[in-house]
Amino acid sequence: MAAKGKDLSQQLVELISSLQEQGILTDYFDDIKDLQDEINPRFVDEIFTIFLRVAEDYRAELTRNLSEPDVNYPEVNKLAIRFKSSSTSNACGLVALACQELVDASEAKNKEGCLVALDNVNREYLVAKENLNRIVGMEREIYDMKLCQKQPE
C-alpha cells in the first residue's frame, strides 16, 4: 500500500507541474498546498470544493445577466471582477485571464464582446474544474491511504 501511495503522490506532483506549465494553475497553487498539514490535511480539498461551488454561482449570474435584453454592465463588471479575484486566489490562471477579458468587455459595454469572453471563461473554467476535481480526488485517495496505514491491524 505504501508503494501505491508513493506512486499516487508522484502522479499528483507531475499533474500539478504539468498544469502549471500549461498555465491552467499558477505557482500560487504551491502556496495553497503548503497550507495543508497534519492539523488540516484536507485543506486543498476544502478550498477547491468551495471555489468550484462559488464559481458555478458566478457563471450562472453572468449568464443570466448577459441574457437580458438590457445588460446591466456594472453588475456584469462586478461579477467578472469577483470571479477573477476568486480564480486568482485559487491559482486558476487561465480562468483569471479569461475573466479579465470579460471585465474589459463589460467596461466597454460591448455585449457581443461580453458573450465571447463569457464563452472563454466557461471553457477555461471547465478545464480548470476537471483538473481541480482530479487533484481533489487524488488528494482524498492519498489521505485515505495514510489513514489506513495509521490504523492498527
mmCIF file with all atom_site columns, C-alpha atoms in Angstrom, residues 61 67 110 123 132:
data_model
loop_
_atom_site.group_PDB
_atom_site.id
_atom_site.type_symbol
_atom_site.label_atom_id
_atom_site.label_alt_id
_atom_site.label_comp_id
_atom_site.label_asym_id
_atom_site.label_entity_id
_atom_site.label_seq_id
_atom_site.pdbx_PDB_ins_code
_atom_site.Cartn_x
_atom_site.Cartn_y
_atom_site.Cartn_z
_atom_site.occupancy
_atom_site.B_iso_or_equiv
_atom_site.pdbx_formal_charge
_atom_site.auth_seq_id
_atom_site.auth_comp_id
_atom_site.auth_asym_id
_atom_site.auth_atom_id
_atom_site.pdbx_PDB_model_num
ATOM 1 C CA . GLU A 1 61  ? -25.224 35.015 -12.616 1.00 0.00 ? 61  GLU A CA 1
ATOM 2 C CA . SER A 1 67  ? -29.087 37.055 -21.468 1.00 0.00 ? 67  SER A CA 1
ATOM 3 C CA . ASN A 1 110 ? -19.823 45.558 -25.530 1.00 0.00 ? 110 ASN A CA 1
ATOM 4 C CA . ARG A 1 123 ? -14.282 26.962 -21.466 1.00 0.00 ? 123 ARG A CA 1
ATOM 5 C CA . LEU A 1 132 ? -9.149  20.556 -9.767  1.00 0.00 ? 132 LEU A CA 1
#
